[in-house]
Coordinates of C-alpha atoms and ligand atoms in Angstrom, one line a residue:
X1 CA 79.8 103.5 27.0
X2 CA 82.4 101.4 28.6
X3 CA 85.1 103.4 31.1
X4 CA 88.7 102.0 31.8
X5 CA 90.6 103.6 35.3
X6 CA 94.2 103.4 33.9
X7 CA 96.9 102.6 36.5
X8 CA 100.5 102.4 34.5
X9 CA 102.4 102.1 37.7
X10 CA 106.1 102.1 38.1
X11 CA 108.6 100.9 35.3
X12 CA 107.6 99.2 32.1
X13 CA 104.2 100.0 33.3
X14 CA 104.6 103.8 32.2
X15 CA 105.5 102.8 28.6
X16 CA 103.3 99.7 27.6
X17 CA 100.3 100.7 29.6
X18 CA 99.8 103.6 27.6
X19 CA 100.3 101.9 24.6
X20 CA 97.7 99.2 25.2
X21 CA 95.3 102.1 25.8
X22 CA 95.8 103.8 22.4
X23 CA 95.2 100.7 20.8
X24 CA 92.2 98.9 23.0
X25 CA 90.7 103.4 21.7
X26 CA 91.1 101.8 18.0
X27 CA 88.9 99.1 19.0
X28 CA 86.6 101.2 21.0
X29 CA 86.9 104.6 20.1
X30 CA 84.0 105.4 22.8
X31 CA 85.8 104.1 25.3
X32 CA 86.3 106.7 28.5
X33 CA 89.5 106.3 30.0
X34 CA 90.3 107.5 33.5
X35 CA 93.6 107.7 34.9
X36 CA 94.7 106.8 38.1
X37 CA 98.1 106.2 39.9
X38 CA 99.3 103.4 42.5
X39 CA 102.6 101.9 43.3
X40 CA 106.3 102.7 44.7
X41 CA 107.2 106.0 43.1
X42 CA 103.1 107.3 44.2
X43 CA 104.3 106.0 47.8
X44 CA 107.5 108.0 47.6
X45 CA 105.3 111.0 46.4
X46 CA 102.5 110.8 48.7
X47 CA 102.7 108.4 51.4
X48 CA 100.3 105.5 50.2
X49 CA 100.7 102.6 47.6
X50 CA 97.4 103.0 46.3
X51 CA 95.8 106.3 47.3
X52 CA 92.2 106.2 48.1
X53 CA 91.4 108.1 45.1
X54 CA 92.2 105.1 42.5
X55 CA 90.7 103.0 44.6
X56 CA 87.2 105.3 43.7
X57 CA 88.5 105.7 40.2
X58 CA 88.4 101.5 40.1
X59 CA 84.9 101.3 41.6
X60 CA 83.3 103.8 40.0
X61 CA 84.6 102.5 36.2
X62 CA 84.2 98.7 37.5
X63 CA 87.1 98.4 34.3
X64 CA 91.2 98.9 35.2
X65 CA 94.4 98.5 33.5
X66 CA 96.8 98.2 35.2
X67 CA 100.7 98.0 34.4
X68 CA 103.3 96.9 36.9
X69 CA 104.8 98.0 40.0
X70 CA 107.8 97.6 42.0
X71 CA 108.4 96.5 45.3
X72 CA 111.6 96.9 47.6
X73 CA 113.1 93.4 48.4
X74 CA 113.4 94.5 52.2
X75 CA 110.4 95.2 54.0
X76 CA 109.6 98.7 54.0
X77 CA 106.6 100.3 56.9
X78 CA 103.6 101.5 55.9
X79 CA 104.7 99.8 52.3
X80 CA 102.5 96.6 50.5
X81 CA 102.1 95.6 46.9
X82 CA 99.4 98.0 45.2
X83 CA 98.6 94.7 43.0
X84 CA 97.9 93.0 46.1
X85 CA 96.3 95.9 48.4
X86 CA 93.8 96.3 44.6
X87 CA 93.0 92.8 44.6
X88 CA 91.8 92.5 48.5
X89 CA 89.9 95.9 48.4
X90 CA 88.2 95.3 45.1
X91 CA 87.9 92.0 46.2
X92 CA 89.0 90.6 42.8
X93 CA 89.0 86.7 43.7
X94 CA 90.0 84.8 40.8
X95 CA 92.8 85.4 38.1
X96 CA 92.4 84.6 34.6
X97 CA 95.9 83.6 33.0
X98 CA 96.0 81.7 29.3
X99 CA 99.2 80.7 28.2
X100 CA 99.4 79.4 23.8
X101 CA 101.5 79.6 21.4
X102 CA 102.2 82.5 19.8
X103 CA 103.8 82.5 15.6
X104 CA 107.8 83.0 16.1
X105 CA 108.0 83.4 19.9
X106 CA 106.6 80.2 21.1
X107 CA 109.5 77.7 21.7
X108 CA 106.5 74.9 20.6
X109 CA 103.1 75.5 18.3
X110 CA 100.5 73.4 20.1
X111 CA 100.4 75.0 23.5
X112 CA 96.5 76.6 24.2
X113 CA 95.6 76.0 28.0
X114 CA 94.6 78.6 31.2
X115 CA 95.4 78.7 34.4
X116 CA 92.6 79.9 36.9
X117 CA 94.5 81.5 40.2
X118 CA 92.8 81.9 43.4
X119 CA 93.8 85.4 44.3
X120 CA 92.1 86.1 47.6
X121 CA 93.8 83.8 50.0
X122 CA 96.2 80.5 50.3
X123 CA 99.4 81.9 51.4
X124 CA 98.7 86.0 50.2
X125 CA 97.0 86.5 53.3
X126 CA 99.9 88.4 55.0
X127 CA 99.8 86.5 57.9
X128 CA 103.4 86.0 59.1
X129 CA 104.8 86.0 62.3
X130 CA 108.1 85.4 64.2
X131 CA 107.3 82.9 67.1
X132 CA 110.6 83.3 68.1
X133 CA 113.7 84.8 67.6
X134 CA 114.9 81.8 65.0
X135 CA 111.0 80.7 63.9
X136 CA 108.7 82.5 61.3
X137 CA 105.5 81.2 60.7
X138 CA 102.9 82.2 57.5
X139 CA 99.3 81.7 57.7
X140 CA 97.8 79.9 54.8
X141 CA 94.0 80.2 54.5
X142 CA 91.8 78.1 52.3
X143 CA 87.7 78.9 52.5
X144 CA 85.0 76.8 51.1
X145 CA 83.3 80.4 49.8
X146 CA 86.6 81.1 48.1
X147 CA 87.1 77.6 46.7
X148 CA 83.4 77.6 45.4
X149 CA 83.9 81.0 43.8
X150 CA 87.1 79.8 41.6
X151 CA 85.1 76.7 40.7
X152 CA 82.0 78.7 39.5
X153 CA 84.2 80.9 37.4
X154 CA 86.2 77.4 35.9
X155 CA 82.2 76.1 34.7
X156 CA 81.8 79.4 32.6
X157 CA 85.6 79.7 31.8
X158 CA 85.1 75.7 30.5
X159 CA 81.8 76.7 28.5
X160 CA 83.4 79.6 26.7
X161 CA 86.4 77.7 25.6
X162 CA 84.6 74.7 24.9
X163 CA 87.5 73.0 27.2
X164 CA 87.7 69.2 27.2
X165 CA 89.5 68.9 30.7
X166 CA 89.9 70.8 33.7
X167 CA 92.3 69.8 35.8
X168 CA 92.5 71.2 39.6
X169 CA 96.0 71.2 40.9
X170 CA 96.4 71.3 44.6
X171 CA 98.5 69.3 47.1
X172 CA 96.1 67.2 49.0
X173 CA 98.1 64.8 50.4
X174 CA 100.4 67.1 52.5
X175 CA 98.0 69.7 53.0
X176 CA 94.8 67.5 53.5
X177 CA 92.9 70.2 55.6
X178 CA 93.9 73.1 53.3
X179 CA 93.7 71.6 50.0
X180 CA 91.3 69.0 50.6
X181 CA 89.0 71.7 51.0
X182 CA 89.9 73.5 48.1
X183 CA 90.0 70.3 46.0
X184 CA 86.4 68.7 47.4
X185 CA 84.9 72.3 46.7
X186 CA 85.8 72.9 43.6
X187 CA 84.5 68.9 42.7
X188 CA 81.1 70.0 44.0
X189 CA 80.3 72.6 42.5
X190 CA 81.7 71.3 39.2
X191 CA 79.7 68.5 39.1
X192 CA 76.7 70.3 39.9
X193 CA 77.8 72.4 36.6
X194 CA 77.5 68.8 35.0
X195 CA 81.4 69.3 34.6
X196 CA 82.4 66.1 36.6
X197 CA 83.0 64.1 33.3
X198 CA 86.3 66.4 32.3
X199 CA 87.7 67.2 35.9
X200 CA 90.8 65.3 36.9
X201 CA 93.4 66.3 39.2
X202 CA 96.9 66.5 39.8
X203 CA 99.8 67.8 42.6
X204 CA 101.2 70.4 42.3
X205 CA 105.2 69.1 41.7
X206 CA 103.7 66.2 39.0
X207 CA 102.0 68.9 37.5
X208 CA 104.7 71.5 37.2
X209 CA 106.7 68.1 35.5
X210 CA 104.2 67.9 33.0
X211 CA 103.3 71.8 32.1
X212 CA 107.6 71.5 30.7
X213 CA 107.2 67.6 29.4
X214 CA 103.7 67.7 28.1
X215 CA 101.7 71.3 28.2
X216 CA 99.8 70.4 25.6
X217 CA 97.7 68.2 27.1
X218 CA 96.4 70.8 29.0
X219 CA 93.4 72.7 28.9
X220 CA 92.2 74.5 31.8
X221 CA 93.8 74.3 35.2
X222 CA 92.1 75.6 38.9
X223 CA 94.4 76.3 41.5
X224 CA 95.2 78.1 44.7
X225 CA 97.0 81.3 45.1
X226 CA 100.7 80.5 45.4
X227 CA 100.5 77.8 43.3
X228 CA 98.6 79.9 40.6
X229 CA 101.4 82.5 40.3
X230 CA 104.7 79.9 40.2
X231 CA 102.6 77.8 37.6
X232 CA 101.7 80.7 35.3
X233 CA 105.3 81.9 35.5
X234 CA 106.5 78.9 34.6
X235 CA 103.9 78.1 31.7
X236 CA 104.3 81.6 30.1
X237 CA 107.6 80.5 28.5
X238 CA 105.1 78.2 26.0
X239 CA 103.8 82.1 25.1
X240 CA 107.4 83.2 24.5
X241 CA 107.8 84.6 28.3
X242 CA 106.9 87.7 30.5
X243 CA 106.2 90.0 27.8
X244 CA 103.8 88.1 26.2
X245 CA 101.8 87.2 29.3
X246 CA 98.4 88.3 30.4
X247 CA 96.5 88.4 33.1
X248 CA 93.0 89.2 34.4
X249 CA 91.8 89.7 38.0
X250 CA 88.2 89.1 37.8
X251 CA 85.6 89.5 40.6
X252 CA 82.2 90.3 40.9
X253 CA 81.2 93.1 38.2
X254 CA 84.4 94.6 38.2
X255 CA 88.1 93.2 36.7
X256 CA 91.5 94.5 36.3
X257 CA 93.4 93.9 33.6
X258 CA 96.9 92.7 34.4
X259 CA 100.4 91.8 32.6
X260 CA 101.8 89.4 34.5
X261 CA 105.1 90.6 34.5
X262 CA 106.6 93.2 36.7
X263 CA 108.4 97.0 36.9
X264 CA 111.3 95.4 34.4
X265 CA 114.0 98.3 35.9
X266 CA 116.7 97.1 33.3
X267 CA 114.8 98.0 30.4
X268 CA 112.7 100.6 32.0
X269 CA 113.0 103.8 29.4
X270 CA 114.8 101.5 26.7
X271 CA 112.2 101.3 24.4
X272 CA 112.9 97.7 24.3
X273 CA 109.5 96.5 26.5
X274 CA 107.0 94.5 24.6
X275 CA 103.6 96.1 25.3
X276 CA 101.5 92.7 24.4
X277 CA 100.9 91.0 27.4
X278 CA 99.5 94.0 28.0
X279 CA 97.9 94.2 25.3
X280 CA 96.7 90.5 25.4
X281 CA 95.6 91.4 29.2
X282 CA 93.0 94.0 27.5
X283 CA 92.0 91.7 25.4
X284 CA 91.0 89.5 28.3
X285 CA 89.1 92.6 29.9
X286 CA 86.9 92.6 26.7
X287 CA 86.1 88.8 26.3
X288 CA 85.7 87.8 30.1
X289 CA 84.5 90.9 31.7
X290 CA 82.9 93.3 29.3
X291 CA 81.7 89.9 27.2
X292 CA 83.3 91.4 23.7
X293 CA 83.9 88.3 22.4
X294 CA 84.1 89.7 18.8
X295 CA 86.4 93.0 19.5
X296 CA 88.7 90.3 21.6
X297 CA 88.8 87.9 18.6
X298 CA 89.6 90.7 16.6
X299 CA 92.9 92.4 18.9
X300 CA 94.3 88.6 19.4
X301 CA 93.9 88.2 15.5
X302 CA 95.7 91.4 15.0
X303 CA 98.7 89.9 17.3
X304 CA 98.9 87.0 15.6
X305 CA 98.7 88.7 12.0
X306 CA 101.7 90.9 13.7
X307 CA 103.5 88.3 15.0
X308 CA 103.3 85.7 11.4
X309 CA 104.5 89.0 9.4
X310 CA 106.9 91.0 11.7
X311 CA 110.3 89.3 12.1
X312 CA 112.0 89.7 15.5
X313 CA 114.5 91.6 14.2
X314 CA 112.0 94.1 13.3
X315 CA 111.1 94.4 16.0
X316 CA 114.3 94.5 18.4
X317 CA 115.2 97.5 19.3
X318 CA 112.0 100.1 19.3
X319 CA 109.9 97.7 20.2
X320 CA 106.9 99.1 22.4
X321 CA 106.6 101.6 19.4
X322 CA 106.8 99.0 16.7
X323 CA 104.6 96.7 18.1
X324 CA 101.9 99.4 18.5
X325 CA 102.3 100.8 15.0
X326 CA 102.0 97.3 13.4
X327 CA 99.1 96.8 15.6
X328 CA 97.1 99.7 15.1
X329 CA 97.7 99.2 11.1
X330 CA 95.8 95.5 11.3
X331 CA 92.5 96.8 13.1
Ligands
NAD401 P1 110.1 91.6 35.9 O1 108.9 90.9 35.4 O2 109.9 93.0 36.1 O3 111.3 91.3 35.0 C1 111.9 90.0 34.8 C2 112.6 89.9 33.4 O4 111.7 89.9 32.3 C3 113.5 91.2 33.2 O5 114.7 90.8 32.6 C4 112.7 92.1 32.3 O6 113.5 92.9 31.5 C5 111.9 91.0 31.5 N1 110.6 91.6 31.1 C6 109.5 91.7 31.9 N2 108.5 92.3 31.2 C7 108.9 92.5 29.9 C8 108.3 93.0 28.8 N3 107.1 93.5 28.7 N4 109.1 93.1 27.6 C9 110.3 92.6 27.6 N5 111.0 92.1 28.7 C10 110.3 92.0 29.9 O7 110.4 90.9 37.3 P2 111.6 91.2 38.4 O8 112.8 91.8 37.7 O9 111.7 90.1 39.3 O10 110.9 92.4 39.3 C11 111.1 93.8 39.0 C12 110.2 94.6 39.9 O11 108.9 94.4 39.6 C13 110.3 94.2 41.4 O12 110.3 95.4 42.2 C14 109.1 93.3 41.7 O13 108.7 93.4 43.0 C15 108.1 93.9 40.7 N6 107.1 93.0 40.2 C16 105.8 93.6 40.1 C17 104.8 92.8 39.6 C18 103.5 93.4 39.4 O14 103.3 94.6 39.6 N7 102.4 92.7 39.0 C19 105.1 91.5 39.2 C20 106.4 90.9 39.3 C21 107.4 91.7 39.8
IPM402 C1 102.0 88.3 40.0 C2 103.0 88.9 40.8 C3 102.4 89.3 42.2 C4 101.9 88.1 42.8 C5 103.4 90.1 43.1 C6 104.0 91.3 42.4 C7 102.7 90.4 44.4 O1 104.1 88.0 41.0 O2 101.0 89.0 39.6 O3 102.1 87.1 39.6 O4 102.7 87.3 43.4 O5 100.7 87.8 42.7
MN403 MN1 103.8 86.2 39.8

């Protein structure tokens, strides 16, 4: 049977990670859950962001959820991101995000396209320094390996979806070095998929235009790091915003399950958090990584069945526990 390390985090995380669990154990009663900790409030506790132990948990499961953490604006010693100290370590190199239109949330009903983050390098690399007392300079790395990776993930991505484009967003003719190499890399290796047919390309400011003007023209979409996370921000409003997006950090036989959104400290212990995007991040667990196509079908149906019957009024207020409930009673 399947095992799940359980991270909920800091925040938000506390409240719809747990209720994302209880109903991915309606779908897979089996399923062993392990839970781990990570983030600000473990750092407070015991020195470290992510202790070495849930980095074990994560290995030996090769399955996470994990909620949200929060980070202090100013920079704090000894202090990094758990979400980004998890993705380097467990080396999770590409980052699933799929943005559509959801019954009553979605400001439009013909939205159904993914965007395919980089998440190893770019400009995540943590490699900043101040030349001088007035100049800061980042590092932004782009690898061929890296590039070639994403690109191999887009082919089987494309094949489940059955997608009819892929469009690889870089910005080439500023950074022709950087994302050349991502661009010319990622062409390769889909053509060799016998891909080259549906691959087109844009920049990244023409293409941030046209995910407002025109998103549903778009399908599947391969990008670098930086670029990957302001995109899918931006393109999660066309899902009805932060709580309805999902995310999955996918590498090599092991994936973490993600919301996009973060600690949410202003309706932290409200009630009011809406636990689908983590939900929907389960859901990409079981149809990318665990290759459950059928139990994945089944959870998003279940949203959707929730979502066409549910008003919003319903469910203002209580939400995390509404949502579940109404969940739990369609699977
Ligand atoms: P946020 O995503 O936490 O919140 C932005 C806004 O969206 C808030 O108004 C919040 O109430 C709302 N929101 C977010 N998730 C929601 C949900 N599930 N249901 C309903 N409303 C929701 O971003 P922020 O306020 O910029 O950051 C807060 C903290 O989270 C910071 O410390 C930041 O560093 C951290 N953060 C962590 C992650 C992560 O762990 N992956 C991601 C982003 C931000
Ligand atoms: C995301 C978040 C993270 C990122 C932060 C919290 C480090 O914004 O998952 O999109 O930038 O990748
Ligand atoms: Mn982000």
């Amino acid at each position: 049977m399947k095992r799940l390390c359980v991270i909920p985090g800091d925040g938000i995380g506390q409240e719809v990670v747990p209720s994302a669990v209880r109903v991915l154990l309606k779908l897979l009663p089996g399923l062993e859950v392990v839970e781990a900790e990570a983030g600000w409030d473990c750092f407070l506790r015991c020195g470290q962001a992510v202790p070495e132990a849930t980095m074990q948990r994560m290995r030996e499961c090769g399955a996470g959820l994990f909620g949200a953490v929060s980070s202090p604006a100013q920079r704090v010693e000894g202090y990094r991101s758990a979400v980004l100290t998890l993705r380097q370590q467990l080396q999770l190199n590409v980052n699933v995000r799929p943005v559509r239109s959801w019954p009553q949330l979605s400001p439009r009903a013909d939205v159904d396209l993914l965007i395919l983050r980089e998440n190893s390098e770019g400009l995540y690399i943590g490699r900043e320094h101040m030349e001088s007392a007035d100049v800061a300079v980042a590092q932004r790395l782009i690898s061929r390996q890296a590039s070639e990776h994403i690109a191999a993930r887009a082919a089987e991505v494309a094949r489940l979806r059955s997608s009819g484009r892929i469009t690889l967003v870089h910005k080439a003719n500023v950074l022709p070095l950087t994302c050349g190499l991502f661009r010319d890399s990622c062409r390769r290796v889909l053509a060799e998929a016998g891909l080259d047919s549906i691959v087109d390309e844009r920049l990244v400011d023409v293409a941030a235009l046209q995910l407002v003007e025109r998103p549903q023209d778009f399908d599947l979409l391969v990008t670098t790091n930086l670029f990957g996370d302001i995109l899918s921000d931006l393109a999660s409003h066309w899902s009805g915003g932060l709580g309805m997006a999902p995310s999955l950090n996918w590498g090599q036989g092991i994936a973490l399950a993600e919301p996009v959104h973060g600690s949410a400290p202003d309706i932290a212990g409200s009630g009011k958090a809406n636990p689908l995007a983590a939900v929907l991040s389960a859901a990409l667990l079981l149809r990318y990584h665990w290759q459950y196509g059928e139990q994945a079908d089944r959870l998003e149906r279940a949203v959707e069945g929730l979502l066409t019957e549910v008003t919003i009024t319903q469910l203002e207020g209580e939400t995390t526990r509404v949502v579940e409930q109404e969940l739990l009673s369609r699977l």
